[in-house]
Amino acid sequence: MQRFIGAILALLVLVSCKEKQELVQQLEPAEPVEKPIVKRFGFNLDEFNVEYDTIQKGQTFGELMLKNKVDYPKIIHIAEEFKDTFDIRRIDRKPYLLLKSKDTAEAAQVFIYQNDKINYTVFDFRDSTANAYKGKRKVNSTEREVAGVIENNLSETLDKLGVDYNVTIDLSEIYAWTIDFFRLEKGDKFKVIYDEHFINDSVYAGRGPIKAAIFEHKGTPIYAFPYVTDSLKNILDYYDQDANNLRSTFLRAPIKFGYRLSSRYNLKRRIAYYGYKVRPHKGTDYAAPIGTPIIATADGTVTESTRRGGNGRYVKIRHNGTYSTQYLHMKKQKVKRGEFVRQGDVIGWVGMTGNTGGPHVCYRFWKNGRQVDPLREKLPSAEPIADSLRTAYLTHIEPLKTQLDCIEYMVLSEEPEMEPELEDDQLTLNP
């Protein structure tokens, strides 16, 4: 009997010891879990008091640094010794990261200015003399294929497909000489291949250049492939499937894609204000907001840059012995008589000077001294690929052309299917 009682007591002691041990384990502090190190731009953020903000309008680099207790000599050192790295006078309203000391002074030790989503500039004030350098965030690229059918315009179609607006600009510039984007037709089609860039595989950081494209306008497909014809000068142009250069000696319009063709060249135009008398319009009008840049449609020499009567402020350019162009109603000219301009250079800005009912540029086009309709002219093309490069080019584009041809067009919207109507005897009530 005593043995039985002893066994019970021993068992009770064992159970109570086990419970006590579990209780002690619960009360004892657990092993400390290491906090993950937060790193950005190469710095351990746990070592600083961190401030995220954006440069305010009118705020200067010097003002911001003095406010955060950076010595004036260090600011001067940055301004003078690192102006090739970053001109502090050109600081813009961009996000920044300020790493401050963890003591009571909280003085700025590192200032990181985000030039854009990828590029940044570091100003390090921790040493006796400040230092500045540029950096890039790690970017991953993913190839994207897009295809669409025009309903209203290119921009709206690409927007519905979730494509960066800059791709719209890129496409319009590649085809600027061959397609009039102000006169696209419903049913025109396009396909495009390009890279999208991402930071940390999630933050969109822009797009790369177009690798290949095809635009079907009025039933005629035009391919576009980039190709470097001069490796020493790194000259790159876009060529079609037959190695013809898509670039022409003249751009189709004096403003970039995105604005409205408001009035065409018309020698029989009648205007109510003048009693419906025939008043020929020998220009092509492009409506755009005041201040929109006006560009030279081809290389040439400025022969006039002045203001006169109903033309208002204007620029006239002589391109060669055959062609000249004129750009009317400017708010302000950027070029002077005698200057040589290149195709695409900004020569002024849209305004309302002279006789005009709204902001636009009147584009006039001369051929052999006579004004003609530039939209009806067959403009001279740039030189095709040299015969010595033609075989290599055609071999290069073959897989890209196959890839384009295999992309299917995206159907953006379909009419919803209508549910069949029920006869009266088919109607039932919910119980």
Tab-separated table of C-alpha atoms in Angstrom:
chain	number	residue	atom	x	y	z
A	1	MET	CA	0.000	0.000	0.000
A	2	GLN	CA	2.817	2.381	0.897
A	3	ARG	CA	4.480	1.553	-2.420
A	4	PHE	CA	1.243	2.466	-4.242
A	5	ILE	CA	0.924	5.783	-2.375
A	6	GLY	CA	4.602	6.561	-3.074
A	7	ALA	CA	4.151	5.919	-6.780
A	8	ILE	CA	1.167	8.278	-6.873
A	9	LEU	CA	3.120	11.013	-5.034
A	10	ALA	CA	6.073	10.611	-7.432
A	11	LEU	CA	3.734	10.886	-10.390
A	12	LEU	CA	2.165	14.072	-8.967
A	13	VAL	CA	5.600	15.588	-8.386
A	14	LEU	CA	6.620	14.715	-11.972
A	15	VAL	CA	3.453	16.262	-13.427
A	16	SER	CA	3.786	19.410	-11.305
A	17	CYS	CA	7.459	19.746	-12.296
A	18	LYS	CA	6.536	19.443	-15.954
A	19	GLU	CA	3.801	22.087	-15.600
A	20	LYS	CA	6.205	24.331	-13.672
A	21	GLN	CA	8.811	23.887	-16.416
A	22	GLU	CA	6.247	24.794	-19.112
A	23	LEU	CA	5.182	27.851	-17.072
A	24	VAL	CA	8.792	28.947	-16.663
A	25	GLN	CA	9.323	28.525	-20.417
A	26	GLN	CA	6.276	30.721	-21.059
A	27	LEU	CA	7.518	33.422	-18.703
A	28	GLU	CA	11.106	33.415	-19.891
A	29	PRO	CA	11.800	35.861	-22.719
A	30	ALA	CA	12.032	34.241	-26.137
A	31	GLU	CA	15.195	34.355	-28.178
A	32	PRO	CA	15.451	37.846	-29.708
A	33	VAL	CA	14.421	37.943	-33.381
A	34	GLU	CA	16.821	39.899	-35.534
A	35	LYS	CA	15.170	42.880	-37.180
A	36	PRO	CA	15.698	42.835	-40.953
A	37	ILE	CA	18.043	45.519	-42.216
A	38	VAL	CA	16.242	48.056	-44.364
A	39	LYS	CA	18.522	49.181	-47.179
A	40	ARG	CA	17.885	51.796	-49.821
A	41	PHE	CA	20.309	53.437	-52.205
A	42	GLY	CA	23.102	51.481	-50.495
A	43	PHE	CA	22.423	52.827	-46.968
A	44	ASN	CA	21.185	51.056	-43.840
A	45	LEU	CA	18.190	53.207	-42.938
A	46	ASP	CA	18.153	51.901	-39.348
A	47	GLU	CA	21.306	53.932	-38.688
A	48	PHE	CA	19.541	57.228	-39.365
A	49	ASN	CA	16.444	59.233	-38.694
A	50	VAL	CA	14.808	59.152	-42.108
A	51	GLU	CA	12.776	61.904	-43.752
A	52	TYR	CA	10.924	61.486	-47.057
A	53	ASP	CA	9.744	64.628	-48.828
A	54	THR	CA	9.590	66.507	-52.133
A	55	ILE	CA	11.393	69.662	-53.217
A	56	GLN	CA	8.914	72.520	-52.905
A	57	LYS	CA	8.287	75.198	-55.517
A	58	GLY	CA	10.948	77.903	-55.230
A	59	GLN	CA	12.994	75.902	-52.710
A	60	THR	CA	16.764	75.884	-53.273
A	61	PHE	CA	19.379	73.265	-52.460
A	62	GLY	CA	21.278	75.642	-50.190
A	63	GLU	CA	18.154	76.680	-48.293
A	64	LEU	CA	17.149	73.057	-47.681
A	65	MET	CA	20.631	72.019	-46.524
A	66	LEU	CA	21.070	75.000	-44.167
A	67	LYS	CA	17.656	74.233	-42.685
A	68	ASN	CA	18.915	70.717	-41.933
A	69	LYS	CA	22.165	71.907	-40.310
A	70	VAL	CA	24.651	71.285	-43.126
A	71	ASP	CA	27.674	73.603	-42.832
A	72	TYR	CA	27.775	76.381	-45.409
A	73	PRO	CA	31.350	75.504	-46.581
A	74	LYS	CA	30.138	71.989	-47.481
A	75	ILE	CA	27.300	73.440	-49.560
A	76	ILE	CA	29.779	75.692	-51.414
A	77	HIS	CA	32.104	72.695	-51.923
A	78	ILE	CA	29.262	70.668	-53.507
A	79	ALA	CA	28.242	73.599	-55.725
A	80	GLU	CA	31.759	74.224	-57.036
A	81	GLU	CA	33.464	70.826	-57.113
A	82	PHE	CA	30.565	68.623	-58.240
A	83	LYS	CA	28.710	70.813	-60.747
A	84	ASP	CA	29.444	68.220	-63.463
A	85	THR	CA	27.751	65.587	-61.298
A	86	PHE	CA	24.759	67.760	-60.413
A	87	ASP	CA	24.043	71.444	-60.967
A	88	ILE	CA	22.306	72.464	-57.732
A	89	ARG	CA	20.795	75.470	-59.516
A	90	ARG	CA	18.664	73.076	-61.555
A	91	ILE	CA	17.114	71.270	-58.608
A	92	ASP	CA	13.511	70.482	-59.475
A	93	ARG	CA	10.329	69.483	-57.661
A	94	LYS	CA	11.352	65.829	-57.216
A	95	PRO	CA	11.191	63.400	-54.255
A	96	TYR	CA	14.167	63.152	-51.913
A	97	LEU	CA	15.401	61.115	-48.951
A	98	LEU	CA	17.146	62.859	-46.049
A	99	LEU	CA	19.198	60.704	-43.643
A	100	LYS	CA	19.751	62.509	-40.343
A	101	SER	CA	21.927	61.702	-37.360
A	102	LYS	CA	20.204	59.924	-34.482
A	103	ASP	CA	21.512	62.357	-31.844
A	104	THR	CA	19.648	65.398	-30.596
A	105	ALA	CA	21.105	67.605	-33.354
A	106	GLU	CA	19.469	65.541	-36.123
A	107	ALA	CA	21.808	67.099	-38.671
A	108	ALA	CA	21.549	65.928	-42.295
A	109	GLN	CA	24.264	63.405	-43.079
A	110	VAL	CA	23.110	62.143	-46.486
A	111	PHE	CA	20.770	63.775	-48.998
A	112	ILE	CA	19.452	61.565	-51.847
A	113	TYR	CA	17.771	63.384	-54.734
A	114	GLN	CA	15.672	61.202	-57.040
A	115	ASN	CA	16.269	62.543	-60.558
A	116	ASP	CA	13.692	60.058	-61.855
A	117	LYS	CA	12.437	56.583	-60.979
A	118	ILE	CA	15.764	54.999	-61.913
A	119	ASN	CA	18.500	57.620	-61.487
A	120	TYR	CA	19.426	59.365	-58.257
A	121	THR	CA	22.173	61.627	-56.872
A	122	VAL	CA	23.752	61.147	-53.431
A	123	PHE	CA	25.199	64.042	-51.424
A	124	ASP	CA	27.241	62.666	-48.508
A	125	PHE	CA	28.106	65.182	-45.758
A	126	ARG	CA	29.553	62.765	-43.178
A	127	ASP	CA	33.218	63.517	-43.929
A	128	SER	CA	34.960	66.820	-43.347
A	129	THR	CA	34.541	67.551	-47.080
A	130	ALA	CA	31.246	66.695	-48.726
A	131	ASN	CA	30.999	64.231	-51.620
A	132	ALA	CA	28.470	63.714	-54.442
A	133	TYR	CA	27.906	60.892	-56.901
A	134	LYS	CA	25.244	59.457	-59.183
A	135	GLY	CA	23.584	56.070	-58.870
A	136	LYS	CA	21.022	53.851	-60.602
A	137	ARG	CA	18.424	51.588	-59.062
A	138	LYS	CA	18.367	47.993	-60.249
A	139	VAL	CA	15.920	47.625	-63.097
A	140	ASN	CA	14.472	44.485	-64.644
A	141	SER	CA	13.028	44.556	-68.152
A	142	THR	CA	10.137	42.549	-69.546
A	143	GLU	CA	9.316	42.367	-73.235
A	144	ARG	CA	5.742	43.295	-74.073
A	145	GLU	CA	3.713	42.689	-77.222
A	146	VAL	CA	0.724	44.945	-77.934
A	147	ALA	CA	-1.776	44.890	-80.774
A	148	GLY	CA	-4.871	46.987	-81.301
A	149	VAL	CA	-7.492	48.227	-83.741
A	150	ILE	CA	-8.199	51.963	-83.992
A	151	GLU	CA	-11.701	53.036	-82.981
A	152	ASN	CA	-11.180	56.797	-82.597
A	153	ASN	CA	-7.466	57.574	-82.327
A	154	LEU	CA	-4.151	55.939	-81.498
A	155	SER	CA	-3.755	57.505	-78.058
A	156	GLU	CA	-7.176	56.371	-76.836
A	157	THR	CA	-6.655	52.839	-78.169
A	158	LEU	CA	-3.256	52.416	-76.474
A	159	ASP	CA	-4.626	53.905	-73.257
A	160	LYS	CA	-7.374	51.264	-73.180
A	161	LEU	CA	-4.663	48.627	-73.582
A	162	GLY	CA	-2.836	50.022	-70.542
A	163	VAL	CA	0.171	51.219	-72.533
A	164	ASP	CA	2.512	54.033	-71.491
A	165	TYR	CA	1.585	57.264	-73.344
A	166	ASN	CA	5.231	57.596	-74.398
A	167	VAL	CA	4.759	54.540	-76.640
A	168	THR	CA	2.087	56.560	-78.473
A	169	ILE	CA	4.640	59.335	-78.994
A	170	ASP	CA	7.307	56.837	-80.124
A	171	LEU	CA	4.999	55.252	-82.697
A	172	SER	CA	3.857	58.620	-84.024
A	173	GLU	CA	7.465	59.743	-84.452
A	174	ILE	CA	8.559	56.524	-86.188
A	175	TYR	CA	5.697	56.798	-88.696
A	176	ALA	CA	5.604	60.614	-88.791
A	177	TRP	CA	6.780	60.697	-92.406
A	178	THR	CA	4.581	57.901	-93.772
A	179	ILE	CA	1.276	58.158	-91.858
A	180	ASP	CA	-0.831	61.239	-91.131
A	181	PHE	CA	-1.900	60.602	-87.524
A	182	PHE	CA	-4.459	63.403	-87.737
A	183	ARG	CA	-6.332	61.386	-90.351
A	184	LEU	CA	-6.336	57.816	-89.066
A	185	GLU	CA	-9.325	55.722	-90.063
A	186	LYS	CA	-11.483	53.439	-87.948
A	187	GLY	CA	-10.171	49.918	-88.467
A	188	ASP	CA	-6.520	50.887	-88.890
A	189	LYS	CA	-4.376	48.362	-86.980
A	190	PHE	CA	-1.022	48.237	-85.253
A	191	LYS	CA	1.311	45.839	-83.453
A	192	VAL	CA	4.330	46.840	-81.412
A	193	ILE	CA	7.102	45.111	-79.441
A	194	TYR	CA	9.034	46.949	-76.736
A	195	ASP	CA	10.468	46.502	-73.226
A	196	GLU	CA	8.866	47.682	-69.989
A	197	HIS	CA	11.194	48.483	-67.077
A	198	PHE	CA	10.399	47.666	-63.434
A	199	ILE	CA	12.101	48.372	-60.109
A	200	ASN	CA	11.803	45.442	-57.666
A	201	ASP	CA	9.658	43.694	-60.312
A	202	SER	CA	6.670	45.843	-59.343
A	203	VAL	CA	7.307	49.594	-59.677
A	204	TYR	CA	6.929	50.706	-63.291
A	205	ALA	CA	9.979	52.693	-64.417
A	206	GLY	CA	9.321	53.471	-68.071
A	207	ARG	CA	9.707	51.804	-71.433
A	208	GLY	CA	12.527	51.000	-73.804
A	209	PRO	CA	12.734	51.915	-77.503
A	210	ILE	CA	10.417	50.153	-79.923
A	211	LYS	CA	12.021	46.926	-81.172
A	212	ALA	CA	9.582	46.291	-84.001
A	213	ALA	CA	6.198	47.532	-85.173
A	214	ILE	CA	3.656	47.258	-87.937
A	215	PHE	CA	0.971	49.823	-88.729
A	216	GLU	CA	-1.799	48.996	-91.196
A	217	HIS	CA	-3.204	52.271	-92.542
A	218	LYS	CA	-5.969	52.245	-95.179
A	219	GLY	CA	-5.285	48.543	-95.702
A	220	THR	CA	-1.564	49.017	-96.374
A	221	PRO	CA	0.775	47.386	-93.794
A	222	ILE	CA	4.021	49.240	-93.037
A	223	TYR	CA	6.633	47.464	-90.906
A	224	ALA	CA	9.224	49.347	-88.850
A	225	PHE	CA	12.522	47.952	-87.548
A	226	PRO	CA	15.360	49.942	-85.939
A	227	TYR	CA	18.787	49.444	-87.484
A	228	VAL	CA	22.169	51.089	-86.977
A	229	THR	CA	23.722	51.849	-90.362
A	230	ASP	CA	26.828	53.613	-89.044
A	231	SER	CA	28.320	51.998	-85.916
A	232	LEU	CA	30.981	54.696	-85.518
A	233	LYS	CA	28.460	57.561	-85.467
A	234	ASN	CA	25.753	55.309	-83.947
A	235	ILE	CA	23.227	56.473	-86.532
A	236	LEU	CA	19.933	54.607	-86.020
A	237	ASP	CA	16.896	54.845	-88.282
A	238	TYR	CA	13.722	52.807	-88.750
A	239	TYR	CA	13.325	50.880	-91.987
A	240	ASP	CA	10.467	48.872	-93.478
A	241	GLN	CA	10.340	45.222	-94.598
A	242	ASP	CA	12.030	46.120	-97.899
A	243	ALA	CA	14.894	48.091	-96.291
A	244	ASN	CA	13.377	51.469	-97.229
A	245	ASN	CA	13.939	54.305	-94.779
A	246	LEU	CA	10.702	55.384	-93.058
A	247	ARG	CA	12.091	58.867	-92.613
A	248	SER	CA	11.316	61.528	-95.175
A	249	THR	CA	13.072	64.790	-95.802
A	250	PHE	CA	9.944	66.520	-94.390
A	251	LEU	CA	7.795	65.864	-91.338
A	252	ARG	CA	4.058	65.731	-91.939
A	253	ALA	CA	3.222	68.423	-89.375
A	254	PRO	CA	4.999	71.281	-87.545
A	255	ILE	CA	3.854	70.104	-84.117
A	256	LYS	CA	4.201	66.718	-82.483
A	257	PHE	CA	1.405	64.159	-82.437
A	258	GLY	CA	-1.626	64.909	-80.289
A	259	TYR	CA	-3.157	68.077	-81.734
A	260	ARG	CA	-6.040	68.768	-84.093
A	261	LEU	CA	-5.933	69.488	-87.819
A	262	SER	CA	-8.394	72.396	-87.758
A	263	SER	CA	-8.335	73.710	-91.342
A	264	ARG	CA	-6.887	72.322	-94.572
A	265	TYR	CA	-5.404	73.976	-97.630
A	266	ASN	CA	-8.457	75.123	-99.640
A	267	LEU	CA	-8.395	77.511	-102.616
A	268	LYS	CA	-12.235	77.706	-102.726
A	269	ARG	CA	-12.874	78.462	-99.070
A	270	ARG	CA	-15.807	80.796	-98.300
A	271	ILE	CA	-16.152	82.590	-94.950
A	272	ALA	CA	-19.434	83.958	-93.541
A	273	TYR	CA	-17.635	86.920	-91.941
A	274	TYR	CA	-16.611	88.124	-95.416
A	275	GLY	CA	-20.057	87.593	-96.949
A	276	TYR	CA	-19.262	84.088	-98.194
A	277	LYS	CA	-16.829	85.471	-100.746
A	278	VAL	CA	-14.078	83.117	-101.913
A	279	ARG	CA	-11.020	83.680	-99.752
A	280	PRO	CA	-8.405	80.980	-100.507
A	281	HIS	CA	-6.671	79.374	-97.545
A	282	LYS	CA	-3.172	78.428	-98.687
A	283	GLY	CA	-2.073	77.057	-95.340
A	284	THR	CA	-2.780	74.001	-93.172
A	285	ASP	CA	-3.889	74.875	-89.624
A	286	TYR	CA	-3.061	72.805	-86.555
A	287	ALA	CA	-4.977	73.841	-83.426
A	288	ALA	CA	-2.975	73.554	-80.204
A	289	PRO	CA	-2.768	75.286	-76.808
A	290	ILE	CA	-0.813	78.538	-76.551
A	291	GLY	CA	2.839	77.758	-75.827
A	292	THR	CA	2.919	74.429	-77.698
A	293	PRO	CA	6.362	74.041	-79.356
A	294	ILE	CA	6.464	74.495	-83.140
A	295	ILE	CA	9.155	72.460	-84.899
A	296	ALA	CA	10.955	72.771	-88.233
A	297	THR	CA	9.659	70.090	-90.597
A	298	ALA	CA	13.028	69.799	-92.381
A	299	ASP	CA	16.615	71.029	-92.294
A	300	GLY	CA	17.098	74.530	-93.657
A	301	THR	CA	18.087	78.170	-93.186
A	302	VAL	CA	15.798	80.754	-91.574
A	303	THR	CA	15.096	83.477	-94.180
A	304	GLU	CA	12.515	85.425	-92.123
A	305	SER	CA	11.707	85.722	-88.424
A	306	THR	CA	9.500	88.755	-87.946
A	307	ARG	CA	5.975	90.080	-87.435
A	308	ARG	CA	3.789	91.306	-90.269
A	309	GLY	CA	0.061	92.073	-90.642
A	310	GLY	CA	-2.372	89.184	-90.492
A	311	ASN	CA	0.464	86.643	-90.337
A	312	GLY	CA	1.426	87.855	-86.880
A	313	ARG	CA	4.769	86.540	-85.646
A	314	TYR	CA	6.157	83.988	-88.061
A	315	VAL	CA	9.243	82.103	-89.251
A	316	LYS	CA	10.080	81.149	-92.832
A	317	ILE	CA	12.693	78.516	-93.711
A	318	ARG	CA	14.379	77.793	-97.051
A	319	HIS	CA	15.203	74.090	-97.264
A	320	ASN	CA	16.744	73.929	-100.755
A	321	GLY	CA	16.206	75.338	-104.227
A	322	THR	CA	12.780	73.665	-104.419
A	323	TYR	CA	11.128	73.816	-101.002
A	324	SER	CA	10.391	76.475	-98.336
A	325	THR	CA	8.047	76.429	-95.326
A	326	GLN	CA	6.407	79.118	-93.181
A	327	TYR	CA	4.919	78.994	-89.659
A	328	LEU	CA	2.387	81.729	-88.722
A	329	HIS	CA	0.643	83.246	-85.657
A	330	MET	CA	3.451	82.447	-83.189
A	331	LYS	CA	3.415	83.668	-79.636
A	332	LYS	CA	7.182	84.040	-79.880
A	333	GLN	CA	9.981	82.980	-82.232
A	334	LYS	CA	13.020	81.075	-80.994
A	335	VAL	CA	15.231	81.490	-84.088
A	336	LYS	CA	16.680	84.449	-85.983
A	337	ARG	CA	17.210	85.154	-89.658
A	338	GLY	CA	20.287	83.386	-91.026
A	339	GLU	CA	20.244	80.521	-88.495
A	340	PHE	CA	20.490	76.926	-89.739
A	341	VAL	CA	17.925	74.599	-88.139
A	342	ARG	CA	17.623	70.830	-88.129
A	343	GLN	CA	14.470	68.816	-88.626
A	344	GLY	CA	12.579	68.669	-85.310
A	345	ASP	CA	14.238	71.766	-83.785
A	346	VAL	CA	11.868	74.060	-81.873
A	347	ILE	CA	11.615	77.342	-83.798
A	348	GLY	CA	8.822	79.026	-81.799
A	349	TRP	CA	5.605	78.540	-79.846
A	350	VAL	CA	1.904	78.490	-80.764
A	351	GLY	CA	0.122	81.807	-80.204
A	352	MET	CA	-2.672	84.038	-81.512
A	353	THR	CA	-0.817	86.912	-83.167
A	354	GLY	CA	-2.206	88.346	-86.418
A	355	ASN	CA	-5.629	87.426	-87.797
A	356	THR	CA	-6.702	84.309	-85.921
A	357	GLY	CA	-9.812	83.197	-84.093
A	358	GLY	CA	-7.980	80.793	-81.785
A	359	PRO	CA	-4.526	79.412	-80.906
A	360	HIS	CA	-3.020	77.478	-83.817
A	361	VAL	CA	-0.092	77.381	-86.234
A	362	CYS	CA	-0.771	78.019	-89.920
A	363	TYR	CA	1.733	75.899	-91.831
A	364	ARG	CA	2.517	77.021	-95.395
A	365	PHE	CA	4.480	74.995	-97.898
A	366	TRP	CA	6.196	76.294	-101.050
A	367	LYS	CA	7.351	74.198	-103.984
A	368	ASN	CA	9.228	76.019	-106.740
A	369	GLY	CA	7.942	79.350	-105.419
A	370	ARG	CA	4.267	78.327	-105.380
A	371	GLN	CA	2.211	77.465	-102.299
A	372	VAL	CA	0.908	73.879	-102.400
A	373	ASP	CA	-0.942	71.466	-100.111
A	374	PRO	CA	1.735	69.571	-98.098
A	375	LEU	CA	-0.713	66.771	-97.289
A	376	ARG	CA	-1.122	66.009	-101.007
A	377	GLU	CA	2.541	66.321	-101.926
A	378	LYS	CA	4.595	63.170	-102.422
A	379	LEU	CA	7.497	64.213	-100.255
A	380	PRO	CA	11.001	62.936	-101.061
A	381	SER	CA	12.187	60.036	-98.899
A	382	ALA	CA	15.508	59.573	-97.157
A	383	GLU	CA	18.073	57.164	-98.603
A	384	PRO	CA	17.346	53.414	-98.192
A	385	ILE	CA	19.838	51.026	-96.590
A	386	ALA	CA	23.024	50.704	-98.609
A	387	ASP	CA	23.258	47.584	-100.798
A	388	SER	CA	26.251	46.386	-98.736
A	389	LEU	CA	24.048	46.271	-95.593
A	390	ARG	CA	20.823	45.053	-97.145
A	391	THR	CA	21.395	41.285	-96.728
A	392	ALA	CA	22.472	41.671	-93.082
A	393	TYR	CA	19.412	43.871	-92.386
A	394	LEU	CA	16.924	41.422	-93.913
A	395	THR	CA	18.478	38.568	-91.896
A	396	HIS	CA	18.279	40.686	-88.723
A	397	ILE	CA	14.563	41.519	-89.094
A	398	GLU	CA	13.372	38.034	-90.107
A	399	PRO	CA	12.686	36.727	-86.551
A	400	LEU	CA	11.189	40.080	-85.511
A	401	LYS	CA	8.847	40.068	-88.495
A	402	THR	CA	7.766	36.513	-87.665
A	403	GLN	CA	7.127	37.536	-84.056
A	404	LEU	CA	4.996	40.495	-85.175
A	405	ASP	CA	2.992	38.357	-87.591
A	406	CYS	CA	2.159	35.883	-84.802
A	407	ILE	CA	0.726	38.539	-82.440
A	408	GLU	CA	-3.077	38.481	-82.362
A	409	TYR	CA	-5.093	41.689	-82.343
A	410	MET	CA	-6.760	42.529	-79.041
A	411	VAL	CA	-10.533	42.947	-79.091
A	412	LEU	CA	-11.124	45.865	-76.707
A	413	SER	CA	-14.873	45.638	-76.336
A	414	GLU	CA	-17.675	43.414	-77.483
A	415	GLU	CA	-21.402	43.975	-77.475
A	416	PRO	CA	-22.845	42.179	-74.409
A	417	GLU	CA	-25.032	39.227	-75.222
A	418	MET	CA	-28.708	39.942	-74.521
A	419	GLU	CA	-30.499	37.434	-72.324
A	420	PRO	CA	-33.442	35.811	-74.133
A	421	GLU	CA	-36.797	37.217	-73.152
A	422	LEU	CA	-39.094	34.781	-71.329
A	423	GLU	CA	-42.672	34.151	-72.332
A	424	ASP	CA	-45.331	34.879	-69.696
A	425	ASP	CA	-45.839	31.183	-68.971
A	426	GLN	CA	-42.101	30.772	-68.331
A	427	LEU	CA	-41.999	33.402	-65.575
A	428	THR	CA	-41.800	32.010	-62.035
A	429	LEU	CA	-41.922	33.690	-58.667
A	430	ASN	CA	-39.300	33.082	-56.001
A	431	PRO	CA	-40.820	31.112	-53.130
